[in-house]
Short mmCIF file of N, CA and C in Angstrom, two decimals:
data_model
loop_
_atom_site.label_atom_id
_atom_site.label_comp_id
_atom_site.label_asym_id
_atom_site.label_seq_id
_atom_site.Cartn_x
_atom_site.Cartn_y
_atom_site.Cartn_z
N PHE D 157 -213.91 100.63 107.75
CA PHE D 157 -212.88 101.33 106.88
C PHE D 157 -213.36 102.83 106.33
N GLY D 158 -212.33 103.66 105.59
CA GLY D 158 -212.72 104.78 104.95
C GLY D 158 -211.61 105.17 104.30
N LYS D 159 -211.63 106.61 103.68
CA LYS D 159 -210.62 107.38 103.00
C LYS D 159 -210.17 108.45 103.92
N ILE D 160 -208.94 109.04 103.59
CA ILE D 160 -208.82 110.24 104.35
C ILE D 160 -209.03 111.46 103.43
N GLU D 161 -209.94 112.34 104.15
CA GLU D 161 -210.35 113.40 103.25
C GLU D 161 -209.30 115.00 103.37
N ALA D 162 -208.89 114.92 104.48
CA ALA D 162 -208.33 116.00 104.93
C ALA D 162 -207.23 115.52 106.49
N PHE D 163 -206.46 116.25 106.49
CA PHE D 163 -205.58 116.35 108.07
C PHE D 163 -204.37 117.39 108.07
N THR D 164 -204.13 117.03 109.80
CA THR D 164 -202.93 118.24 110.13
C THR D 164 -202.15 117.32 111.01
N MET D 165 -201.10 117.52 111.12
CA MET D 165 -200.06 117.29 112.27
C MET D 165 -200.10 118.51 113.14
N VAL D 166 -200.11 118.07 114.03
CA VAL D 166 -199.41 119.37 115.24
C VAL D 166 -198.44 118.80 116.22
N TYR D 167 -197.81 119.89 116.43
CA TYR D 167 -196.63 120.02 117.25
C TYR D 167 -196.56 120.74 118.52
N GLU D 168 -197.48 121.73 118.59
CA GLU D 168 -197.79 122.63 119.82
C GLU D 168 -198.69 122.43 120.41
N ALA D 169 -198.55 122.54 121.49
CA ALA D 169 -199.80 121.61 122.70
C ALA D 169 -200.95 123.01 122.49
N PHE D 170 -201.94 122.51 122.70
CA PHE D 170 -203.40 123.14 122.80
C PHE D 170 -204.09 122.82 123.93
N LYS D 171 -204.58 123.72 124.74
CA LYS D 171 -205.55 123.68 125.96
C LYS D 171 -206.53 122.43 125.93
N ASN D 172 -206.71 121.36 126.63
CA ASN D 172 -207.94 120.19 126.37
C ASN D 172 -207.63 119.61 125.30
N LEU D 173 -206.14 119.31 124.89
CA LEU D 173 -206.16 118.32 123.65
C LEU D 173 -205.04 117.45 124.09
N PRO D 174 -204.95 116.28 123.40
CA PRO D 174 -203.40 115.54 123.80
C PRO D 174 -202.53 116.04 123.62
N PRO D 175 -201.30 115.60 124.38
CA PRO D 175 -199.90 116.31 123.84
C PRO D 175 -199.48 116.27 122.84
N PRO D 176 -198.65 116.96 122.02
CA PRO D 176 -198.21 116.71 120.88
C PRO D 176 -197.20 116.13 121.07
N PRO D 177 -196.69 115.36 120.01
CA PRO D 177 -197.32 115.46 118.63
C PRO D 177 -198.68 114.46 118.24
N TYR D 178 -199.46 115.07 117.74
CA TYR D 178 -200.65 114.41 117.18
C TYR D 178 -200.99 114.57 115.95
N ALA D 179 -201.96 113.73 115.04
CA ALA D 179 -202.41 114.00 113.56
C ALA D 179 -203.95 113.75 113.98
N PHE D 180 -204.61 114.88 113.23
CA PHE D 180 -205.87 114.66 112.91
C PHE D 180 -206.71 115.27 111.84
N GLY D 181 -207.78 114.36 111.72
CA GLY D 181 -208.31 114.80 110.22
C GLY D 181 -209.65 114.22 110.06
N TYR D 182 -209.91 114.24 108.77
CA TYR D 182 -211.70 114.03 108.41
C TYR D 182 -211.14 112.55 107.81
N VAL D 183 -212.16 111.69 107.85
CA VAL D 183 -212.44 110.47 107.23
C VAL D 183 -213.46 110.15 106.47
N LEU D 184 -213.98 109.83 105.50
CA LEU D 184 -214.98 109.55 104.98
C LEU D 184 -215.32 108.01 104.99
N LEU D 185 -215.96 107.66 105.80
CA LEU D 185 -216.40 106.10 106.12
C LEU D 185 -217.07 105.52 104.87
N ASP D 186 -216.46 104.25 104.51
CA ASP D 186 -217.14 103.60 103.49
C ASP D 186 -218.78 103.55 103.58
N GLY D 187 -219.34 104.13 102.69
CA GLY D 187 -221.20 103.99 102.33
C GLY D 187 -221.89 105.60 103.29
N ALA D 188 -221.14 106.32 103.71
CA ALA D 188 -221.42 107.34 104.49
C ALA D 188 -221.47 108.77 103.43
N ASP D 189 -221.93 110.04 103.72
CA ASP D 189 -222.08 110.78 102.93
C ASP D 189 -221.33 112.19 103.21
N THR D 190 -220.98 112.26 104.67
CA THR D 190 -220.72 113.01 105.24
C THR D 190 -218.78 112.70 106.30
N ALA D 191 -218.02 113.51 105.94
CA ALA D 191 -216.63 112.73 106.60
C ALA D 191 -216.77 113.37 108.39
N LEU D 192 -216.02 112.18 109.10
CA LEU D 192 -215.61 112.27 110.62
C LEU D 192 -214.51 112.77 111.08
N GLY D 193 -214.53 113.50 112.04
CA GLY D 193 -213.20 113.80 112.54
C GLY D 193 -212.50 112.91 113.51
N GLY D 194 -211.50 113.14 113.61
CA GLY D 194 -210.81 112.08 114.33
C GLY D 194 -209.18 111.78 114.24
N PHE D 195 -208.91 111.05 115.36
CA PHE D 195 -207.14 111.52 115.66
C PHE D 195 -206.59 110.31 114.52
N PHE D 196 -205.49 110.46 114.04
CA PHE D 196 -204.87 109.17 113.41
C PHE D 196 -203.54 108.84 114.49
N LYS D 197 -203.49 107.27 114.56
CA LYS D 197 -202.86 106.86 115.57
C LYS D 197 -202.09 105.56 114.60
N GLY D 198 -200.55 105.32 114.79
CA GLY D 198 -199.75 104.60 114.56
C GLY D 198 -199.19 104.89 112.84
N VAL D 199 -198.94 106.21 113.36
CA VAL D 199 -198.04 107.08 112.39
C VAL D 199 -196.68 107.72 112.86
N ASP D 200 -195.08 107.35 112.56
CA ASP D 200 -194.58 108.19 113.26
C ASP D 200 -194.39 109.68 112.74
N LEU D 201 -194.67 110.59 114.07
CA LEU D 201 -194.85 112.03 113.26
C LEU D 201 -193.28 112.63 113.73
N SER D 202 -192.68 111.75 113.99
CA SER D 202 -191.02 112.57 114.31
C SER D 202 -190.27 113.13 112.62
N ASP D 203 -191.11 112.36 111.65
CA ASP D 203 -190.59 112.86 110.04
C ASP D 203 -191.44 113.33 109.61
N PRO D 204 -192.12 114.95 109.66
CA PRO D 204 -193.54 115.20 109.01
C PRO D 204 -193.62 115.04 107.72
N ALA D 205 -192.63 114.85 106.87
CA ALA D 205 -192.66 114.76 105.40
C ALA D 205 -193.23 113.22 105.22
N ALA D 206 -192.42 112.18 106.13
CA ALA D 206 -192.93 111.10 105.73
C ALA D 206 -194.30 110.65 106.31
N ALA D 207 -194.61 111.35 107.25
CA ALA D 207 -196.23 111.38 108.19
C ALA D 207 -197.02 111.49 107.11
N ALA D 208 -196.93 112.80 106.40
CA ALA D 208 -197.86 113.31 105.82
C ALA D 208 -197.46 112.33 104.35
N GLU D 209 -196.66 111.58 104.11
CA GLU D 209 -196.99 110.51 102.92
C GLU D 209 -197.56 109.81 103.24
N LYS D 210 -197.81 109.27 104.16
CA LYS D 210 -198.57 107.88 105.09
C LYS D 210 -200.07 108.62 105.36
N LEU D 211 -200.17 109.85 105.27
CA LEU D 211 -201.68 110.68 105.93
C LEU D 211 -202.33 110.95 104.59
N LYS D 212 -201.34 110.71 103.53
CA LYS D 212 -202.29 111.90 101.90
C LYS D 212 -203.34 111.52 102.09
N ILE D 213 -204.14 112.33 101.38
CA ILE D 213 -205.67 112.46 100.68
C ILE D 213 -205.55 111.16 100.10
N GLY D 214 -206.91 110.45 99.99
CA GLY D 214 -207.46 109.22 99.75
C GLY D 214 -206.31 108.03 100.38
N THR D 215 -205.56 108.01 101.32
CA THR D 215 -205.18 106.54 101.78
C THR D 215 -206.41 106.05 102.86
N ARG D 216 -206.26 104.92 102.25
CA ARG D 216 -207.40 103.93 103.31
C ARG D 216 -207.05 103.83 104.76
N VAL D 217 -208.26 103.99 105.56
CA VAL D 217 -207.80 103.80 107.26
C VAL D 217 -209.07 102.65 107.77
N MET D 218 -208.59 102.34 109.17
CA MET D 218 -209.79 101.80 109.41
C MET D 218 -210.03 102.47 110.87
N THR D 219 -211.22 102.07 111.36
CA THR D 219 -211.38 102.87 112.90
C THR D 219 -211.14 101.85 113.69
N LYS D 220 -210.50 102.41 114.95
CA LYS D 220 -210.17 101.61 116.08
C LYS D 220 -210.99 102.29 117.34
N PHE D 221 -211.61 101.21 118.08
CA PHE D 221 -212.14 101.73 119.28
C PHE D 221 -211.57 101.42 120.59
N ALA D 222 -211.38 102.08 121.48
CA ALA D 222 -210.79 101.95 123.11
C ALA D 222 -211.78 100.91 123.26
N SER D 223 -211.10 99.93 124.36
CA SER D 223 -211.40 98.85 125.02
C SER D 223 -212.71 99.47 125.90
N GLU D 224 -212.41 100.51 126.84
CA GLU D 224 -213.28 101.46 127.73
C GLU D 224 -213.37 102.57 127.25
N ARG D 225 -214.63 102.67 126.52
CA ARG D 225 -215.08 104.06 126.44
C ARG D 225 -215.64 105.06 127.33
N LYS D 226 -215.33 106.32 127.15
CA LYS D 226 -215.99 107.29 128.38
C LYS D 226 -216.86 108.25 127.79
N GLY D 227 -217.34 108.20 126.38
CA GLY D 227 -217.90 109.08 125.43
C GLY D 227 -217.19 110.48 125.36
N GLU D 228 -216.13 110.17 124.97
CA GLU D 228 -214.77 111.00 124.48
C GLU D 228 -214.84 110.97 123.12
N MET D 229 -213.78 111.97 122.67
CA MET D 229 -213.58 112.13 121.16
C MET D 229 -212.30 111.15 121.29
N LEU D 230 -211.80 110.76 122.37
CA LEU D 230 -210.49 109.75 122.10
C LEU D 230 -211.19 108.30 122.46
N ASP D 231 -212.32 107.96 122.36
CA ASP D 231 -212.87 106.70 122.49
C ASP D 231 -212.51 105.83 120.96
N PHE D 232 -212.42 106.59 119.91
CA PHE D 232 -212.30 105.97 118.98
C PHE D 232 -211.12 106.94 118.17
N TRP D 233 -210.43 106.09 117.05
CA TRP D 233 -209.41 106.82 116.37
C TRP D 233 -209.03 105.89 114.79
N PHE D 234 -208.39 107.08 113.91
CA PHE D 234 -207.98 105.94 112.63
C PHE D 234 -206.90 105.47 112.57
N GLU D 235 -206.81 104.63 112.04
CA GLU D 235 -205.00 103.97 111.53
C GLU D 235 -204.56 103.50 110.27
N VAL D 236 -203.89 103.65 109.68
CA VAL D 236 -204.03 103.34 108.04
C VAL D 236 -203.96 101.68 107.89
N ALA D 237 -204.78 101.42 107.20
CA ALA D 237 -205.38 99.99 106.62
C ALA D 237 -204.11 99.55 106.12
N GLY D 238 -204.02 98.13 106.01
CA GLY D 238 -203.15 97.91 105.89
C GLY D 238 -201.63 97.14 106.01
#
């Protein structure tokens, strides 16, 4: 578990990144001193204002892991806790 320190929502395509829309940000995990960057999943990004409210700074999140890991950035992500 941790809390969101910063986030952005992306609606335009960038080379070598997932197709938009997606949210990316930094999470300070419980007991850590440095925030970890990662993608957020489980938030509907079709309404940017509502999504920003769900991903606001300080929101508690949990870390999830892919069942098959490939050593890539997409092997883990964050989801809003609760």
